[in-house]
C-alpha cells in the first residue's frame, strides 16, 4: 500500500470543499450584478415649471418660473418662436429661475436647460407653453407727460382707444402716488369718440409743489369682450404755483391771483347773455391749451377771425383772449359771444403765466358749466357724486348735463 495521498482521499476532499465554496461565492456575485434584472437608480432631481408644460392661453404677465428639488440649475433659457431669449434670473441658491420681463401676446415659448441633482446626475429642463391671443389690444394715453408742471386744478386723464368693459379691473391696475399725500379718486366719464376714459382729481385743489407719480399697469390686463391692454404707461410730474383766475361777470373784471396775491386785475368783457349760447358759463373751468395766434369761428356770427393770445378754458369754445373789437366795452359791459375778452396788452401779459390745469373760476352768470360744455367739467361735480363714479363702488354713475345746450364750435365764442 503506497503512502502517497490518493487524489480522492481526505486531503483531496478538503480541497474540493474549499473549491466549491469559492465557486459558490463567485457564482453569487455574478448573479447579483447581471442576472437579477434590476434597473439602475433614477436621478433624484425633480423639475416644476410654471406654467405647466403644454399650457395654452397663458397671460403674458403671469408668473413664469422653474424650480428644482433635490438639485440645482446648471443652465436654463426660455426662448420664443424666433429664438429670442426672454430675460430672467436664477436665484442665489440656483434652485429656481424666473423671468424678469413680460411675454408677448399670441406667442409660443420653449424651455431648454439642465439641472444637476444632489446625486450628481443631470436632468433635462424642457417644455413648451403659449400665450393668449386677444381679439384686440387697446392703447391708452395719459394727459400729463413726464416732467410737466401743471396747475392746481389739473385732473389726471386716462383715455382708451376703445371701449372698456372691465372697469373695476382697470382701476385696480392704476396708482397715483403723491408727496405730500393727497386725497383723490378715479371717476369714469362717458365714452369719448368710441373710447372709454377716466379722470382722477384731488378732493380739493392740489397743494403747490406736490410731486405725482401715475402708474397704469395695463399690459396683459383683460379689458373685457376679448380686448386686452396694449402697454403700461406712467408719468411723473409736479404741481406748480397756486394760480387762480377769478372771473366775476357782473364786475366786468378778471383777477389773476397767485399764491394768494393779486398779480393782475384786468377790465374785460364776458358773454352778452342775450341767448344761451352767448352766456359765459359759471363754474370752475380749467386751462387746457393756449395759442399765440388762433383762427376762431362761431357761425353765424363770424368765421376764421384771427385772435391773439388765446387761452382755452373749456371745449365749448370759451377762451380768454385779446379782442380789440370789444375794447370799448371791456370793464363796462358784457358783449361777447361767451369768451372772456381782454385788451391786446393785457392778454399778452396774462398769456405766459397760464399753464395747463390752472382753475378759472367764473361767477355771476345764469348758466352753470356742465357736461354739455365738453369733457372737462370735473370741478362742477360734488365730491360724493364724484366718488360714486368709480367702478370700485359698484356700477359707475353716469354724470349727464343739466343744461341741454350743445357745445359750440371749437373755434371760439
PDB file of C-alpha atoms in Angstrom, residues 86-300:
ATOM      1  CA  UNK A  86     -36.549  86.017 -22.523  1.00  0.00           C
ATOM      2  CA  UNK A  87     -34.758  87.944 -19.782  1.00  0.00           C
ATOM      3  CA  UNK A  88     -34.669  86.232 -16.410  1.00  0.00           C
ATOM      4  CA  UNK A  89     -32.644  85.492 -13.300  1.00  0.00           C
ATOM      5  CA  UNK A  90     -31.505  82.452 -11.329  1.00  0.00           C
ATOM      6  CA  UNK A  91     -31.894  82.573  -7.553  1.00  0.00           C
ATOM      7  CA  UNK A  92     -28.698  82.754  -5.451  1.00  0.00           C
ATOM      8  CA  UNK A  93     -29.105  79.105  -4.347  1.00  0.00           C
ATOM      9  CA  UNK A  94     -29.604  78.074  -8.006  1.00  0.00           C
ATOM     10  CA  UNK A  95     -32.769  76.193  -7.124  1.00  0.00           C
ATOM     11  CA  UNK A  96     -35.166  78.452  -9.033  1.00  0.00           C
ATOM     12  CA  UNK A  97     -35.416  80.738 -12.060  1.00  0.00           C
ATOM     13  CA  UNK A  98     -37.947  83.389 -13.005  1.00  0.00           C
ATOM     14  CA  UNK A  99     -38.465  85.668 -15.983  1.00  0.00           C
ATOM     15  CA  UNK A 100     -37.996  89.409 -15.443  1.00  0.00           C
ATOM     16  CA  UNK A 101     -39.890  90.795 -18.442  1.00  0.00           C
ATOM     17  CA  UNK A 102     -43.415  90.256 -19.755  1.00  0.00           C
ATOM     18  CA  UNK A 103     -44.066  87.876 -22.606  1.00  0.00           C
ATOM     19  CA  UNK A 104     -45.738  88.649 -25.913  1.00  0.00           C
ATOM     20  CA  UNK A 105     -49.315  88.025 -26.910  1.00  0.00           C
ATOM     21  CA  UNK A 106     -50.130  85.026 -29.128  1.00  0.00           C
ATOM     22  CA  UNK A 107     -46.634  83.533 -28.860  1.00  0.00           C
ATOM     23  CA  UNK A 108     -45.103  80.121 -28.120  1.00  0.00           C
ATOM     24  CA  UNK A 109     -42.181  79.609 -25.724  1.00  0.00           C
ATOM     25  CA  UNK A 110     -39.724  76.752 -25.173  1.00  0.00           C
ATOM     26  CA  UNK A 111     -37.656  75.799 -22.124  1.00  0.00           C
ATOM     27  CA  UNK A 112     -34.153  74.374 -22.547  1.00  0.00           C
ATOM     28  CA  UNK A 113     -31.525  73.590 -19.930  1.00  0.00           C
ATOM     29  CA  UNK A 114     -30.208  71.135 -17.373  1.00  0.00           C
ATOM     30  CA  UNK A 115     -30.434  70.627 -13.638  1.00  0.00           C
ATOM     31  CA  UNK A 116     -27.905  68.606 -11.618  1.00  0.00           C
ATOM     32  CA  UNK A 117     -29.267  66.503  -8.766  1.00  0.00           C
ATOM     33  CA  UNK A 118     -27.634  66.062  -5.391  1.00  0.00           C
ATOM     34  CA  UNK A 119     -26.736  62.603  -6.663  1.00  0.00           C
ATOM     35  CA  UNK A 120     -24.657  64.224  -9.418  1.00  0.00           C
ATOM     36  CA  UNK A 121     -26.970  63.083 -12.193  1.00  0.00           C
ATOM     37  CA  UNK A 122     -28.280  65.539 -14.838  1.00  0.00           C
ATOM     38  CA  UNK A 123     -31.979  66.102 -15.539  1.00  0.00           C
ATOM     39  CA  UNK A 124     -33.143  67.974 -18.680  1.00  0.00           C
ATOM     40  CA  UNK A 125     -35.261  71.111 -18.380  1.00  0.00           C
ATOM     41  CA  UNK A 126     -37.605  71.093 -21.351  1.00  0.00           C
ATOM     42  CA  UNK A 127     -41.180  72.094 -22.085  1.00  0.00           C
ATOM     43  CA  UNK A 128     -43.385  74.472 -24.052  1.00  0.00           C
ATOM     44  CA  UNK A 129     -46.360  76.766 -23.494  1.00  0.00           C
ATOM     45  CA  UNK A 130     -48.214  79.503 -25.402  1.00  0.00           C
ATOM     46  CA  UNK A 131     -49.772  82.855 -24.520  1.00  0.00           C
ATOM     47  CA  UNK A 132     -53.278  84.090 -25.198  1.00  0.00           C
ATOM     48  CA  UNK A 133     -54.318  85.734 -28.459  1.00  0.00           C
ATOM     49  CA  UNK A 134     -56.507  88.841 -27.837  1.00  0.00           C
ATOM     50  CA  UNK A 135     -59.274  89.817 -30.217  1.00  0.00           C
ATOM     51  CA  UNK A 136     -57.937  93.365 -29.853  1.00  0.00           C
ATOM     52  CA  UNK A 137     -55.473  95.395 -27.820  1.00  0.00           C
ATOM     53  CA  UNK A 138     -56.458  98.870 -26.649  1.00  0.00           C
ATOM     54  CA  UNK A 139     -53.810 101.597 -26.383  1.00  0.00           C
ATOM     55  CA  UNK A 140     -54.257 104.217 -23.667  1.00  0.00           C
ATOM     56  CA  UNK A 141     -52.732 107.654 -23.105  1.00  0.00           C
ATOM     57  CA  UNK A 142     -52.115 109.953 -20.141  1.00  0.00           C
ATOM     58  CA  UNK A 143     -52.822 113.654 -20.495  1.00  0.00           C
ATOM     59  CA  UNK A 144     -49.820 114.804 -18.417  1.00  0.00           C
ATOM     60  CA  UNK A 145     -46.289 113.967 -19.531  1.00  0.00           C
ATOM     61  CA  UNK A 146     -43.081 113.305 -17.603  1.00  0.00           C
ATOM     62  CA  UNK A 147     -41.514 116.407 -16.117  1.00  0.00           C
ATOM     63  CA  UNK A 148     -44.516 118.645 -16.768  1.00  0.00           C
ATOM     64  CA  UNK A 149     -45.575 121.311 -14.280  1.00  0.00           C
ATOM     65  CA  UNK A 150     -49.346 121.746 -14.104  1.00  0.00           C
ATOM     66  CA  UNK A 151     -51.885 123.902 -12.309  1.00  0.00           C
ATOM     67  CA  UNK A 152     -53.640 123.133  -9.049  1.00  0.00           C
ATOM     68  CA  UNK A 153     -56.898 122.044 -10.756  1.00  0.00           C
ATOM     69  CA  UNK A 154     -55.327 119.635 -13.250  1.00  0.00           C
ATOM     70  CA  UNK A 155     -57.100 116.268 -13.483  1.00  0.00           C
ATOM     71  CA  UNK A 156     -55.245 113.105 -14.481  1.00  0.00           C
ATOM     72  CA  UNK A 157     -56.945 111.576 -17.518  1.00  0.00           C
ATOM     73  CA  UNK A 158     -56.509 108.042 -18.894  1.00  0.00           C
ATOM     74  CA  UNK A 159     -58.006 107.832 -22.387  1.00  0.00           C
ATOM     75  CA  UNK A 160     -58.522 104.452 -24.080  1.00  0.00           C
ATOM     76  CA  UNK A 161     -58.807 103.967 -27.837  1.00  0.00           C
ATOM     77  CA  UNK A 162     -61.773 101.673 -27.450  1.00  0.00           C
ATOM     78  CA  UNK A 163     -64.490 100.694 -25.026  1.00  0.00           C
ATOM     79  CA  UNK A 164     -63.512  99.150 -21.675  1.00  0.00           C
ATOM     80  CA  UNK A 165     -65.922  96.703 -20.043  1.00  0.00           C
ATOM     81  CA  UNK A 166     -63.896  95.545 -17.029  1.00  0.00           C
ATOM     82  CA  UNK A 167     -63.695  98.982 -15.459  1.00  0.00           C
ATOM     83  CA  UNK A 168     -63.070  97.748 -11.931  1.00  0.00           C
ATOM     84  CA  UNK A 169     -60.068  95.715 -13.112  1.00  0.00           C
ATOM     85  CA  UNK A 170     -58.640  98.818 -14.762  1.00  0.00           C
ATOM     86  CA  UNK A 171     -58.989 100.913 -11.611  1.00  0.00           C
ATOM     87  CA  UNK A 172     -57.192  98.238  -9.590  1.00  0.00           C
ATOM     88  CA  UNK A 173     -54.300  98.450 -12.057  1.00  0.00           C
ATOM     89  CA  UNK A 174     -53.910 102.230 -11.578  1.00  0.00           C
ATOM     90  CA  UNK A 175     -51.907 104.002  -8.890  1.00  0.00           C
ATOM     91  CA  UNK A 176     -51.477 107.665  -8.005  1.00  0.00           C
ATOM     92  CA  UNK A 177     -48.634 108.317  -5.554  1.00  0.00           C
ATOM     93  CA  UNK A 178     -48.200 111.847  -4.216  1.00  0.00           C
ATOM     94  CA  UNK A 179     -45.895 113.723  -1.895  1.00  0.00           C
ATOM     95  CA  UNK A 180     -47.420 115.131   0.242  1.00  0.00           C
ATOM     96  CA  UNK A 181     -50.274 112.593   0.488  1.00  0.00           C
ATOM     97  CA  UNK A 182     -53.352 113.822  -1.369  1.00  0.00           C
ATOM     98  CA  UNK A 183     -56.926 112.582  -1.125  1.00  0.00           C
ATOM     99  CA  UNK A 184     -58.404 111.870  -4.523  1.00  0.00           C
ATOM    100  CA  UNK A 185     -60.397 109.360  -6.566  1.00  0.00           C
ATOM    101  CA  UNK A 186     -60.973 107.968 -10.060  1.00  0.00           C
ATOM    102  CA  UNK A 187     -64.233 108.601 -11.918  1.00  0.00           C
ATOM    103  CA  UNK A 188     -65.417 107.129 -15.219  1.00  0.00           C
ATOM    104  CA  UNK A 189     -66.829 109.530 -17.802  1.00  0.00           C
ATOM    105  CA  UNK A 190     -69.000 108.697 -20.824  1.00  0.00           C
ATOM    106  CA  UNK A 191     -67.052 107.186 -23.730  1.00  0.00           C
ATOM    107  CA  UNK A 192     -65.434 109.849 -25.895  1.00  0.00           C
ATOM    108  CA  UNK A 193     -65.149 109.197 -29.651  1.00  0.00           C
ATOM    109  CA  UNK A 194     -65.692 105.476 -29.081  1.00  0.00           C
ATOM    110  CA  UNK A 195     -63.129 105.267 -26.265  1.00  0.00           C
ATOM    111  CA  UNK A 196     -63.532 104.907 -22.516  1.00  0.00           C
ATOM    112  CA  UNK A 197     -61.918 107.448 -20.227  1.00  0.00           C
ATOM    113  CA  UNK A 198     -61.489 108.028 -16.546  1.00  0.00           C
ATOM    114  CA  UNK A 199     -60.278 111.011 -14.564  1.00  0.00           C
ATOM    115  CA  UNK A 200     -58.515 111.285 -11.196  1.00  0.00           C
ATOM    116  CA  UNK A 201     -58.682 114.523  -9.274  1.00  0.00           C
ATOM    117  CA  UNK A 202     -57.985 115.540  -5.709  1.00  0.00           C
ATOM    118  CA  UNK A 203     -60.879 116.317  -3.392  1.00  0.00           C
ATOM    119  CA  UNK A 204     -59.627 119.897  -3.196  1.00  0.00           C
ATOM    120  CA  UNK A 205     -57.163 121.792  -5.372  1.00  0.00           C
ATOM    121  CA  UNK A 206     -53.657 120.313  -5.415  1.00  0.00           C
ATOM    122  CA  UNK A 207     -51.101 121.649  -2.930  1.00  0.00           C
ATOM    123  CA  UNK A 208     -48.431 123.610  -4.866  1.00  0.00           C
ATOM    124  CA  UNK A 209     -45.156 121.709  -5.112  1.00  0.00           C
ATOM    125  CA  UNK A 210     -46.763 118.269  -4.877  1.00  0.00           C
ATOM    126  CA  UNK A 211     -44.890 115.553  -6.775  1.00  0.00           C
ATOM    127  CA  UNK A 212     -47.050 112.974  -8.520  1.00  0.00           C
ATOM    128  CA  UNK A 213     -46.368 109.519  -9.961  1.00  0.00           C
ATOM    129  CA  UNK A 214     -49.050 107.815 -12.041  1.00  0.00           C
ATOM    130  CA  UNK A 215     -48.771 104.150 -12.925  1.00  0.00           C
ATOM    131  CA  UNK A 216     -51.164 102.340 -15.243  1.00  0.00           C
ATOM    132  CA  UNK A 217     -50.196  98.660 -15.426  1.00  0.00           C
ATOM    133  CA  UNK A 218     -52.450  97.803 -18.344  1.00  0.00           C
ATOM    134  CA  UNK A 219     -50.394  95.363 -20.434  1.00  0.00           C
ATOM    135  CA  UNK A 220     -51.902  91.901 -20.265  1.00  0.00           C
ATOM    136  CA  UNK A 221     -54.987  93.180 -18.462  1.00  0.00           C
ATOM    137  CA  UNK A 222     -58.337  91.738 -19.541  1.00  0.00           C
ATOM    138  CA  UNK A 223     -60.447  94.766 -20.504  1.00  0.00           C
ATOM    139  CA  UNK A 224     -63.486  92.696 -21.489  1.00  0.00           C
ATOM    140  CA  UNK A 225     -65.034  91.423 -24.728  1.00  0.00           C
ATOM    141  CA  UNK A 226     -61.727  89.870 -25.801  1.00  0.00           C
ATOM    142  CA  UNK A 227     -59.775  93.141 -25.580  1.00  0.00           C
ATOM    143  CA  UNK A 228     -56.569  93.471 -23.562  1.00  0.00           C
ATOM    144  CA  UNK A 229     -54.296  96.311 -22.532  1.00  0.00           C
ATOM    145  CA  UNK A 230     -51.745  97.350 -25.135  1.00  0.00           C
ATOM    146  CA  UNK A 231     -48.978  98.621 -22.831  1.00  0.00           C
ATOM    147  CA  UNK A 232     -48.161 100.020 -19.412  1.00  0.00           C
ATOM    148  CA  UNK A 233     -47.996 103.810 -19.104  1.00  0.00           C
ATOM    149  CA  UNK A 234     -46.521 106.039 -16.404  1.00  0.00           C
ATOM    150  CA  UNK A 235     -45.913 109.712 -15.722  1.00  0.00           C
ATOM    151  CA  UNK A 236     -44.035 111.773 -13.139  1.00  0.00           C
ATOM    152  CA  UNK A 237     -44.959 115.443 -12.840  1.00  0.00           C
ATOM    153  CA  UNK A 238     -45.242 118.292 -10.330  1.00  0.00           C
ATOM    154  CA  UNK A 239     -47.860 120.830  -9.292  1.00  0.00           C
ATOM    155  CA  UNK A 240     -46.904 124.445  -9.930  1.00  0.00           C
ATOM    156  CA  UNK A 241     -47.877 127.664  -8.105  1.00  0.00           C
ATOM    157  CA  UNK A 242     -51.448 128.209  -6.986  1.00  0.00           C
ATOM    158  CA  UNK A 243     -52.637 130.467  -9.810  1.00  0.00           C
ATOM    159  CA  UNK A 244     -56.397 131.057  -9.895  1.00  0.00           C
ATOM    160  CA  UNK A 245     -58.295 133.260 -12.333  1.00  0.00           C
ATOM    161  CA  UNK A 246     -61.219 134.990 -10.588  1.00  0.00           C
ATOM    162  CA  UNK A 247     -63.701 135.913 -13.303  1.00  0.00           C
ATOM    163  CA  UNK A 248     -66.785 137.710 -11.950  1.00  0.00           C
ATOM    164  CA  UNK A 249     -69.040 138.578 -14.877  1.00  0.00           C
ATOM    165  CA  UNK A 250     -71.121 141.369 -13.227  1.00  0.00           C
ATOM    166  CA  UNK A 251     -67.921 143.227 -12.294  1.00  0.00           C
ATOM    167  CA  UNK A 252     -66.619 143.252 -15.904  1.00  0.00           C
ATOM    168  CA  UNK A 253     -63.167 142.469 -14.471  1.00  0.00           C
ATOM    169  CA  UNK A 254     -60.827 139.465 -14.230  1.00  0.00           C
ATOM    170  CA  UNK A 255     -58.250 138.971 -11.499  1.00  0.00           C
ATOM    171  CA  UNK A 256     -55.265 136.621 -11.586  1.00  0.00           C
ATOM    172  CA  UNK A 257     -54.402 135.505  -8.053  1.00  0.00           C
ATOM    173  CA  UNK A 258     -51.087 133.719  -7.498  1.00  0.00           C
ATOM    174  CA  UNK A 259     -50.293 132.171  -4.124  1.00  0.00           C
ATOM    175  CA  UNK A 260     -52.933 134.387  -2.557  1.00  0.00           C
ATOM    176  CA  UNK A 261     -51.741 137.692  -4.070  1.00  0.00           C
ATOM    177  CA  UNK A 262     -53.462 139.555  -6.916  1.00  0.00           C
ATOM    178  CA  UNK A 263     -50.921 139.842  -9.733  1.00  0.00           C
ATOM    179  CA  UNK A 264     -53.317 141.122 -12.446  1.00  0.00           C
ATOM    180  CA  UNK A 265     -56.648 142.955 -12.333  1.00  0.00           C
ATOM    181  CA  UNK A 266     -57.937 143.463 -15.883  1.00  0.00           C
ATOM    182  CA  UNK A 267     -61.040 145.121 -17.327  1.00  0.00           C
ATOM    183  CA  UNK A 268     -62.768 142.515 -19.500  1.00  0.00           C
ATOM    184  CA  UNK A 269     -65.992 141.743 -21.314  1.00  0.00           C
ATOM    185  CA  UNK A 270     -67.913 138.484 -20.827  1.00  0.00           C
ATOM    186  CA  UNK A 271     -70.714 136.871 -22.828  1.00  0.00           C
ATOM    187  CA  UNK A 272     -73.615 139.118 -23.650  1.00  0.00           C
ATOM    188  CA  UNK A 273     -76.097 136.531 -22.417  1.00  0.00           C
ATOM    189  CA  UNK A 274     -78.895 137.526 -24.767  1.00  0.00           C
ATOM    190  CA  UNK A 275     -79.243 133.846 -25.687  1.00  0.00           C
ATOM    191  CA  UNK A 276     -77.973 130.648 -24.065  1.00  0.00           C
ATOM    192  CA  UNK A 277     -75.114 130.088 -26.490  1.00  0.00           C
ATOM    193  CA  UNK A 278     -73.682 133.517 -25.621  1.00  0.00           C
ATOM    194  CA  UNK A 279     -73.636 133.019 -21.853  1.00  0.00           C
ATOM    195  CA  UNK A 280     -70.194 132.570 -20.294  1.00  0.00           C
ATOM    196  CA  UNK A 281     -70.678 129.513 -18.093  1.00  0.00           C
ATOM    197  CA  UNK A 282     -70.342 129.873 -14.326  1.00  0.00           C
ATOM    198  CA  UNK A 283     -68.245 127.305 -12.518  1.00  0.00           C
ATOM    199  CA  UNK A 284     -64.650 126.128 -12.286  1.00  0.00           C
ATOM    200  CA  UNK A 285     -63.120 125.916 -15.746  1.00  0.00           C
ATOM    201  CA  UNK A 286     -59.629 124.524 -16.357  1.00  0.00           C
ATOM    202  CA  UNK A 287     -56.941 125.878 -18.690  1.00  0.00           C
ATOM    203  CA  UNK A 288     -56.206 123.189 -21.304  1.00  0.00           C
ATOM    204  CA  UNK A 289     -54.439 124.875 -24.252  1.00  0.00           C
ATOM    205  CA  UNK A 290     -53.045 128.194 -25.387  1.00  0.00           C
ATOM    206  CA  UNK A 291     -52.114 129.728 -28.745  1.00  0.00           C
ATOM    207  CA  UNK A 292     -50.373 132.961 -29.622  1.00  0.00           C
ATOM    208  CA  UNK A 293     -52.486 133.049 -32.811  1.00  0.00           C
ATOM    209  CA  UNK A 294     -55.754 131.222 -33.299  1.00  0.00           C
ATOM    210  CA  UNK A 295     -58.368 131.287 -36.054  1.00  0.00           C
ATOM    211  CA  UNK A 296     -61.786 131.425 -34.403  1.00  0.00           C
ATOM    212  CA  UNK A 297     -65.195 130.706 -35.869  1.00  0.00           C
ATOM    213  CA  UNK A 298     -68.638 130.936 -34.345  1.00  0.00           C
ATOM    214  CA  UNK A 299     -71.264 130.751 -37.091  1.00  0.00           C
ATOM    215  CA  UNK A 300     -73.419 132.645 -37.811  1.00  0.00           C
TER     216      UNK A 300
END
